[in-house]
């Protein structure tokens, strides 16, 4: 789902975000994170990047440099809810693969894919510090662990419900 | 008997943090009051004599760092590294979530001791909800006169800003963290000058791990003696550890230095869960060594660990039972480093790629004797030539696997065809 | 000045405190291997191949970034150090295409040199060669990301020296790449094609689009009358990779070699450099007299023109409407020359040899064909000519000297200094001064506008009026001057801007590994040629005088305007 290039409301919001950060190049990371947040598909489009670079008086290549460096930023659209499965050390010994199987079964997609209705994307993530409840998943700002198939189903349904 | 203690972590899950009231009630801000009543140099002496070493993993003597920073002219930025990206580590999360004011207080003490006006807490992006808790705590502290102009009626003016990471483990490295705050990719910098002299925005900067600030607050409190009485003669005090993996009771614990690994895993952690057996532990996060069963009685202290070529690191203790294959674990660790390497220097960027391929071979039971030599050669190159600590630490698991789990690796090798 | 005494490979040396180990070793004639290090750039220390052992601290440190310390015991050549260096090199090669036989940089590649140095045929590392698509969309510069060793030299030159900001690293880990945002192909970016990236690249990751086959084809085509013009800066650089010491003048041999290659006529771009001075000098005086747009800014550097059209499109009226000498030459060749020689202009094929990659872009501009044909058909860089000469088996160093052909081969000292920063300005002043004052200029050396300072200024007294002029080289310095013009507080009447540091002698098409030291030598050669020329002022060039008398009439006559002038326009908004 591509954004409309002439979405005035979107660009107005971007202006606000930039203004709130003093239109300073140093706040580029914070600005990008917030701009991404207002997009339901958790990404920043090329047009937005060009716009931001003009407003901050910096090169498009520099904005793209920052965007592409960090895992939390994306230049490609994702599903409405991004489910991240930790595949780092602790979740490995806690068998994240079993959790992955459960989710893939529930959503009928594999890691790296998005459901056809655009609701869920599934991806791996490096450790996000939820080792005490591993294996863990993260959906937006929420972290879930100690899951069985039933708990997982309920969680996913609660997101579907929204 | 509870082998853990509750000194630096005494407020965890015990006080409400949405207002500053609970914190004040349990003796909060007494440390700052004490600090403001003595000379900055005295505070630095106290930190030095405590033997406190950087709690993020680098273990640089904190007192020495503060002393260097205090000698530099001009205001020093007080940076708090709460990026906590080391896998199996979640103890900093507890500070942010359950005892944020302790950290704010510790940073304020640092500002007084080395001369600073602005503080920044860099919190990893993945701790989104927790960032809000810290932001609120800062606002509360400010409202109560514990931050801002003329704190507690003194000459000290200090404020703190929260900055978010964006999903890059390398940003836990101080110069990469600074690059990130300056709005760039987190690629470590050449240290032309020490960070103390020219760090953030080329200004004097003091960067410490969040737990280090927490300990400083304790050092100036009435709990100081209790803290310093714990530990060994070289490793004084306590460490906040994150125990996790195949144990009954994963969680954050505060342990006196000198406790054994066995005590941590079996007494605190309740032993291996589901009736299984211990296979290996990894201490210090993904950057840390593998510990075999035969070494479980090692004392958890800097000197004992150094003797065995181990490192305390971030304080993570990951426990793996016998359902785990060393070779598969190696793949997990190398995938992490290959993903998180910033890509700047050749040894780390290319070396991690090579190590990952070799790890895959073992996991597919296609390892060869050649691979053992290759791992050792790559490790040597990466340890000596990498630009920063990520490249230096990345081969650790595979090197310790060869050292302590050679038989496991042998089982995953192709049979010799002669 | 504080000093340090240390030992390198057991030899003692005392050096200033701020010296790096690399620099100190060089003083002892020890060349520690390097890749990302460039003497004119910031230290990067990312390739890690310059590792040496500091025995006193038992640490391995990068020589390029580590300053000497008192009492240090540095070892640069132990087995251990060599093994580590070799290991780093093998890691690079594991990700590098094994393409030496085909690669344009074979023979001038820093990675290849290191492999020879360390006797590397194969590495025991696992090969991981990328398969990125090569970007030759611009027809000027070619990017081959598969060969990139991530040294970031090109990034520094594009972002900081040139402030164009097209190249930047992106992604992380093994996905690290260098390119424009969203990996946009060069033809859709604001790249000025100055080619400085290709000049600093140690390997074959970014290079000029080789058009030598087109040149051979034309030369071998009996229906074409192939005329070659050579820029001033080429004659002090061509010898670099043909056995002559760097920066030495090789004009005579160059002409001989060009004839041996089969060109029908060998002419000198300096001829039209003189022509440019007459046209542009006239333009300047006209603007001063009639209150026209000032400052007037020179227009012979296409890298600068691309920059102006992309980054300062609202100030294009300041830019001189004169074409560059290259383009003027083409227009004159296909009209005046063709007429004089009674050759069908359609058969005249103009090839230019330039120190510049952007000249390829300039020659292909859609609107630059006022003669009825494309002014210049093919542009070859100094590097491409070098390859042609080698390919033809010519023993360049042993050639006799020959002269340019007549009609468009005579030039002056004022023309040759076009190759150095400040040269166009000085040439213009020599002519303008005499035109305005009516006096003969005896001291014609305007030293104020010479040299390597980023921005140079001078004040000239023109019959009682004080006229301030400025010279900038390197686009970051152009930026500074243009910002003043933008704000309306530029105090200059005339500005010379060259995109490349040093002027054309430091052009993006010159032999690679042209450091500031090499550029300084070229500069010395150029000013020496000027001093030794019989005629040193453009308006005294007899062939140019003849051109006006026989054909053009006067500067900016209707015909002159049609053939020798052009216009500029803003670059597309779509470019990133």
CSV table of N, CA, C and O in Angstrom, one decimal, chain C residues 275-285 296-300 320 322-323 328 424 432 494-495 565:
chain,number,residue,atom,x,y,z
C,275,UNK,N,40.0,32.1,-27.2
C,275,UNK,CA,38.8,32.6,-27.8
C,275,UNK,C,37.8,32.9,-26.7
C,275,UNK,O,37.1,33.9,-26.7
C,276,UNK,N,37.7,31.9,-25.7
C,276,UNK,CA,36.8,32.1,-24.6
C,276,UNK,C,37.1,33.4,-23.8
C,276,UNK,O,36.1,34.1,-23.5
C,277,UNK,N,38.4,33.7,-23.7
C,277,UNK,CA,38.7,34.9,-23.0
C,277,UNK,C,38.2,36.2,-23.7
C,277,UNK,O,37.7,37.1,-23.1
C,278,UNK,N,38.3,36.1,-25.0
C,278,UNK,CA,37.8,37.3,-25.7
C,278,UNK,C,36.3,37.4,-25.6
C,278,UNK,O,35.8,38.5,-25.4
C,279,UNK,N,35.6,36.3,-25.7
C,279,UNK,CA,34.1,36.4,-25.6
C,279,UNK,C,33.7,36.7,-24.2
C,279,UNK,O,32.8,37.6,-23.9
C,280,UNK,N,34.4,36.1,-23.2
C,280,UNK,CA,33.9,36.3,-21.8
C,280,UNK,C,34.4,37.7,-21.3
C,280,UNK,O,33.7,38.3,-20.5
C,281,UNK,N,35.6,38.1,-21.7
C,281,UNK,CA,36.1,39.4,-21.3
C,281,UNK,C,35.1,40.5,-21.8
C,281,UNK,O,34.7,41.4,-21.1
C,282,UNK,N,34.6,40.3,-23.0
C,282,UNK,CA,33.7,41.2,-23.6
C,282,UNK,C,32.4,41.2,-22.8
C,282,UNK,O,31.8,42.2,-22.5
C,283,UNK,N,32.0,40.0,-22.4
C,283,UNK,CA,30.7,39.9,-21.7
C,283,UNK,C,30.9,40.6,-20.3
C,283,UNK,O,29.9,41.3,-19.9
C,284,UNK,N,32.0,40.4,-19.7
C,284,UNK,CA,32.2,41.0,-18.4
C,284,UNK,C,32.2,42.6,-18.5
C,284,UNK,O,31.5,43.2,-17.7
C,285,UNK,N,32.9,43.1,-19.5
C,285,UNK,CA,32.9,44.5,-19.6
C,285,UNK,C,31.5,45.1,-19.9
C,285,UNK,O,31.1,46.1,-19.4
C,296,UNK,N,29.7,38.2,-12.5
C,296,UNK,CA,29.7,37.2,-13.6
C,296,UNK,C,30.6,36.0,-13.1
C,296,UNK,O,31.6,36.2,-12.5
C,297,UNK,N,30.1,34.8,-13.4
C,297,UNK,CA,30.8,33.6,-13.0
C,297,UNK,C,31.2,32.8,-14.2
C,297,UNK,O,30.4,32.6,-15.1
C,298,UNK,N,32.4,32.3,-14.2
C,298,UNK,CA,32.9,31.5,-15.4
C,298,UNK,C,32.1,30.3,-15.6
C,298,UNK,O,31.4,29.8,-14.7
C,299,UNK,N,32.2,29.7,-16.8
C,299,UNK,CA,31.3,28.6,-17.2
C,299,UNK,C,32.1,27.5,-17.9
C,299,UNK,O,31.4,26.6,-18.5
C,300,UNK,N,33.4,27.4,-17.7
C,300,UNK,CA,34.1,26.4,-18.5
C,300,UNK,C,34.2,25.1,-17.7
C,300,UNK,O,34.6,24.1,-18.3
C,320,UNK,N,28.3,33.0,-16.9
C,320,UNK,CA,28.6,33.5,-18.3
C,320,UNK,C,27.9,32.6,-19.3
C,320,UNK,O,27.8,31.4,-19.2
C,322,UNK,N,29.0,32.1,-22.2
C,322,UNK,CA,30.0,31.5,-23.0
C,322,UNK,C,30.1,30.0,-22.8
C,322,UNK,O,30.0,29.5,-21.7
C,323,UNK,N,30.2,29.3,-23.9
C,323,UNK,CA,30.5,27.8,-23.8
C,323,UNK,C,31.9,27.6,-23.3
C,323,UNK,O,32.7,28.5,-23.2
C,328,UNK,N,33.3,25.3,-27.6
C,328,UNK,CA,33.6,26.3,-28.6
C,328,UNK,C,34.4,25.7,-29.7
C,328,UNK,O,34.2,25.9,-30.9
C,424,UNK,N,41.9,30.9,-15.4
C,424,UNK,CA,40.9,31.6,-16.3
C,424,UNK,C,40.8,33.1,-15.8
C,424,UNK,O,40.8,34.0,-16.7
C,432,UNK,N,41.4,41.9,-20.2
C,432,UNK,CA,40.4,43.0,-19.8
C,432,UNK,C,41.2,44.2,-19.4
C,432,UNK,O,40.8,45.3,-19.7
C,494,UNK,N,33.6,39.5,-10.6
C,494,UNK,CA,33.9,38.4,-11.5
C,494,UNK,C,34.4,37.2,-10.6
C,494,UNK,O,35.3,37.4,-9.8
C,495,UNK,N,33.9,36.1,-10.8
C,495,UNK,CA,34.3,34.9,-10.0
C,495,UNK,C,34.6,33.8,-11.0
C,495,UNK,O,33.9,33.5,-11.9
C,565,UNK,N,27.9,30.6,-27.7
C,565,UNK,CA,27.2,30.9,-26.4
C,565,UNK,C,26.1,29.9,-26.2
C,565,UNK,O,25.6,29.2,-27.1
